[in-house]
Amino acid sequence: MQVTGTVLTTRRVDAYHALTVVAPGIAERYRPGHFVSVAVGGAHTSMVTRRALSIHDVKADYGGTVELVFTTRGPGTAWLADRRARDTLDLVGPLGRPFPLPRDPVHCVLVGAEYGSAVLFPLADALLERGCRVDFVLGGSGAERVFGAMRARRMAETTTLTTEDGSLGLRGTVTDALPAVIADTRADAVYACAPMATLRAVTAVAMEFDIPVQVAVEESMACGIGVCMTCVLPVIGDDGATRMVRACAEGPVFRGERVRFEDVGTIPFDALGAPGGGARHVS
């Protein structure tokens, strides 16, 4: 649904920006993994495409609020970062396919890098409500780019932090630490949200341990509703055939082993409808 939301609060979270927006219809329909698309630039701007933003938190206050977390990457997100309380935003949501939840209590490792970690916290709440064990592995290039470390420590059984420069936690990446966490916690499943290269590595680790992995991909989305086709990526279906699917509509959550990470950004010759003829993918 499309709503005009009022900015309630703005804050900095280390290197990131967080906006809490009153958006009742979106908040009540939200499930962990959903996102929203936001119009940027104001009524007379030349920036016609929306920005897809992660939802970090949802509350019942004021009829329903959502907290959006993002980093400044260009003029659109810079405009968002300048919003203040009582400003209004045009939002569409909740969008996308949310994280599937296990039927029974299991041990889950949640892996996040940079601000991708934001979407994992409502997921952790939902898993804990089902009696699951939750362990976090969070990372970033430096301490200021690790999102949610304190909150993770409060809610999880264990929290492992990594930074590439060694300024917080272990020196390295989340995938360097992940094998030991999976082994130590006897994990049954992995959930992840991070840049694509990290998701590829997380998926490889989960497959080595023969446990399922659900990934929320980070792809550029111009419309967020499946019309513009800018966010397509190759995914293997139940029938073994590769299709170019929309991250905003069929995703952003996918089974990690089904995403052909090595071919993201291309149309594989064996994808259905491609000039090569759409043969089945052989792994």
PDB file of N, CA and C in Angstrom, residues 203-237:
ATOM      1  N   THR A 203      26.661 -18.579   1.905  1.00  0.00           N
ATOM      2  CA  THR A 203      25.978 -19.736   1.328  1.00  0.00           C
ATOM      3  C   THR A 203      26.932 -20.910   1.174  1.00  0.00           C
ATOM      4  N   ALA A 204      28.147 -20.638   0.721  1.00  0.00           N
ATOM      5  CA  ALA A 204      29.127 -21.711   0.550  1.00  0.00           C
ATOM      6  C   ALA A 204      29.441 -22.387   1.886  1.00  0.00           C
ATOM      7  N   VAL A 205      29.561 -21.601   2.945  1.00  0.00           N
ATOM      8  CA  VAL A 205      29.835 -22.174   4.268  1.00  0.00           C
ATOM      9  C   VAL A 205      28.661 -23.026   4.734  1.00  0.00           C
ATOM     10  N   ALA A 206      27.445 -22.514   4.591  1.00  0.00           N
ATOM     11  CA  ALA A 206      26.262 -23.275   5.011  1.00  0.00           C
ATOM     12  C   ALA A 206      26.154 -24.581   4.240  1.00  0.00           C
ATOM     13  N   MET A 207      26.452 -24.549   2.962  1.00  0.00           N
ATOM     14  CA  MET A 207      26.389 -25.767   2.162  1.00  0.00           C
ATOM     15  C   MET A 207      27.439 -26.783   2.601  1.00  0.00           C
ATOM     16  N   GLU A 208      28.599 -26.314   3.030  1.00  0.00           N
ATOM     17  CA  GLU A 208      29.613 -27.229   3.550  1.00  0.00           C
ATOM     18  C   GLU A 208      29.114 -27.967   4.783  1.00  0.00           C
ATOM     19  N   PHE A 209      28.307 -27.291   5.594  1.00  0.00           N
ATOM     20  CA  PHE A 209      27.746 -27.906   6.794  1.00  0.00           C
ATOM     21  C   PHE A 209      26.416 -28.610   6.518  1.00  0.00           C
ATOM     22  N   ASP A 210      25.945 -28.522   5.279  1.00  0.00           N
ATOM     23  CA  ASP A 210      24.705 -29.171   4.856  1.00  0.00           C
ATOM     24  C   ASP A 210      23.515 -28.696   5.678  1.00  0.00           C
ATOM     25  N   ILE A 211      23.434 -27.379   5.869  1.00  0.00           N
ATOM     26  CA  ILE A 211      22.280 -26.797   6.555  1.00  0.00           C
ATOM     27  C   ILE A 211      21.660 -25.740   5.653  1.00  0.00           C
ATOM     28  N   PRO A 212      20.340 -25.526   5.758  1.00  0.00           N
ATOM     29  CA  PRO A 212      19.677 -24.547   4.883  1.00  0.00           C
ATOM     30  C   PRO A 212      20.110 -23.124   5.187  1.00  0.00           C
ATOM     31  N   VAL A 213      20.118 -22.292   4.148  1.00  0.00           N
ATOM     32  CA  VAL A 213      20.492 -20.891   4.302  1.00  0.00           C
ATOM     33  C   VAL A 213      19.513 -20.026   3.528  1.00  0.00           C
ATOM     34  N   GLN A 214      18.974 -19.030   4.193  1.00  0.00           N
ATOM     35  CA  GLN A 214      18.075 -18.053   3.591  1.00  0.00           C
ATOM     36  C   GLN A 214      18.808 -16.720   3.519  1.00  0.00           C
ATOM     37  N   VAL A 215      18.841 -16.129   2.329  1.00  0.00           N
ATOM     38  CA  VAL A 215      19.583 -14.878   2.148  1.00  0.00           C
ATOM     39  C   VAL A 215      18.652 -13.784   1.652  1.00  0.00           C
ATOM     40  N   ALA A 216      18.812 -12.592   2.214  1.00  0.00           N
ATOM     41  CA  ALA A 216      18.112 -11.406   1.720  1.00  0.00           C
ATOM     42  C   ALA A 216      19.104 -10.628   0.875  1.00  0.00           C
ATOM     43  N   VAL A 217      18.884 -10.615  -0.442  1.00  0.00           N
ATOM     44  CA  VAL A 217      19.879 -10.051  -1.351  1.00  0.00           C
ATOM     45  C   VAL A 217      19.794  -8.531  -1.380  1.00  0.00           C
ATOM     46  N   GLU A 218      20.936  -7.919  -1.668  1.00  0.00           N
ATOM     47  CA  GLU A 218      21.004  -6.472  -1.832  1.00  0.00           C
ATOM     48  C   GLU A 218      21.206  -6.170  -3.311  1.00  0.00           C
ATOM     49  N   GLU A 219      20.108  -5.866  -3.981  1.00  0.00           N
ATOM     50  CA  GLU A 219      20.141  -5.510  -5.387  1.00  0.00           C
ATOM     51  C   GLU A 219      19.516  -4.129  -5.567  1.00  0.00           C
ATOM     52  N   SER A 220      20.018  -3.366  -6.528  1.00  0.00           N
ATOM     53  CA  SER A 220      19.441  -2.045  -6.808  1.00  0.00           C
ATOM     54  C   SER A 220      18.021  -2.214  -7.324  1.00  0.00           C
ATOM     55  N   MET A 221      17.087  -1.483  -6.736  1.00  0.00           N
ATOM     56  CA  MET A 221      15.677  -1.583  -7.101  1.00  0.00           C
ATOM     57  C   MET A 221      15.144  -0.193  -7.417  1.00  0.00           C
ATOM     58  N   ALA A 222      14.736   0.019  -8.648  1.00  0.00           N
ATOM     59  CA  ALA A 222      14.228   1.338  -9.037  1.00  0.00           C
ATOM     60  C   ALA A 222      12.760   1.524  -8.672  1.00  0.00           C
ATOM     61  N   CYS A 223      11.942   0.486  -8.904  1.00  0.00           N
ATOM     62  CA  CYS A 223      10.505   0.647  -8.628  1.00  0.00           C
ATOM     63  C   CYS A 223      10.086  -0.074  -7.348  1.00  0.00           C
ATOM     64  N   GLY A 224      10.678  -1.221  -7.070  1.00  0.00           N
ATOM     65  CA  GLY A 224      10.360  -1.979  -5.866  1.00  0.00           C
ATOM     66  C   GLY A 224       9.122  -2.839  -5.972  1.00  0.00           C
ATOM     67  N   ILE A 225       8.425  -2.805  -7.112  1.00  0.00           N
ATOM     68  CA  ILE A 225       7.167  -3.554  -7.240  1.00  0.00           C
ATOM     69  C   ILE A 225       7.171  -4.514  -8.424  1.00  0.00           C
ATOM     70  N   GLY A 226       8.335  -4.730  -9.048  1.00  0.00           N
ATOM     71  CA  GLY A 226       8.429  -5.747 -10.086  1.00  0.00           C
ATOM     72  C   GLY A 226       8.144  -5.290 -11.491  1.00  0.00           C
ATOM     73  N   VAL A 227       8.095  -3.974 -11.729  1.00  0.00           N
ATOM     74  CA  VAL A 227       7.755  -3.463 -13.055  1.00  0.00           C
ATOM     75  C   VAL A 227       9.001  -3.162 -13.891  1.00  0.00           C
ATOM     76  N   CYS A 228      10.022  -2.564 -13.289  1.00  0.00           N
ATOM     77  CA  CYS A 228      11.125  -2.016 -14.078  1.00  0.00           C
ATOM     78  C   CYS A 228      12.173  -3.053 -14.470  1.00  0.00           C
ATOM     79  N   MET A 229      12.241  -4.181 -13.781  1.00  0.00           N
ATOM     80  CA  MET A 229      13.157  -5.279 -14.102  1.00  0.00           C
ATOM     81  C   MET A 229      14.626  -4.904 -13.920  1.00  0.00           C
ATOM     82  N   THR A 230      14.937  -3.931 -13.076  1.00  0.00           N
ATOM     83  CA  THR A 230      16.336  -3.574 -12.848  1.00  0.00           C
ATOM     84  C   THR A 230      17.015  -4.479 -11.827  1.00  0.00           C
ATOM     85  N   CYS A 231      16.248  -5.233 -11.055  1.00  0.00           N
ATOM     86  CA  CYS A 231      16.823  -6.005  -9.945  1.00  0.00           C
ATOM     87  C   CYS A 231      16.814  -7.506 -10.213  1.00  0.00           C
ATOM     88  N   VAL A 232      16.745  -7.924 -11.488  1.00  0.00           N
ATOM     89  CA  VAL A 232      16.670  -9.354 -11.783  1.00  0.00           C
ATOM     90  C   VAL A 232      18.004 -10.037 -11.517  1.00  0.00           C
ATOM     91  N   LEU A 233      17.927 -11.296 -11.111  1.00  0.00           N
ATOM     92  CA  LEU A 233      19.110 -12.113 -10.896  1.00  0.00           C
ATOM     93  C   LEU A 233      18.760 -13.568 -11.183  1.00  0.00           C
ATOM     94  N   PRO A 234      19.760 -14.387 -11.530  1.00  0.00           N
ATOM     95  CA  PRO A 234      19.480 -15.771 -11.915  1.00  0.00           C
ATOM     96  C   PRO A 234      19.297 -16.677 -10.706  1.00  0.00           C
ATOM     97  N   VAL A 235      18.152 -17.349 -10.663  1.00  0.00           N
ATOM     98  CA  VAL A 235      17.813 -18.237  -9.540  1.00  0.00           C
ATOM     99  C   VAL A 235      17.316 -19.565 -10.099  1.00  0.00           C
ATOM    100  N   ILE A 236      17.762 -20.653  -9.504  1.00  0.00           N
ATOM    101  CA  ILE A 236      17.366 -21.988  -9.929  1.00  0.00           C
ATOM    102  C   ILE A 236      16.042 -22.364  -9.276  1.00  0.00           C
ATOM    103  N   GLY A 237      15.077 -22.800 -10.084  1.00  0.00           N
ATOM    104  CA  GLY A 237      13.762 -23.165  -9.581  1.00  0.00           C
ATOM    105  C   GLY A 237      13.690 -24.602  -9.113  1.00  0.00           C
TER     106      GLY A 237
END
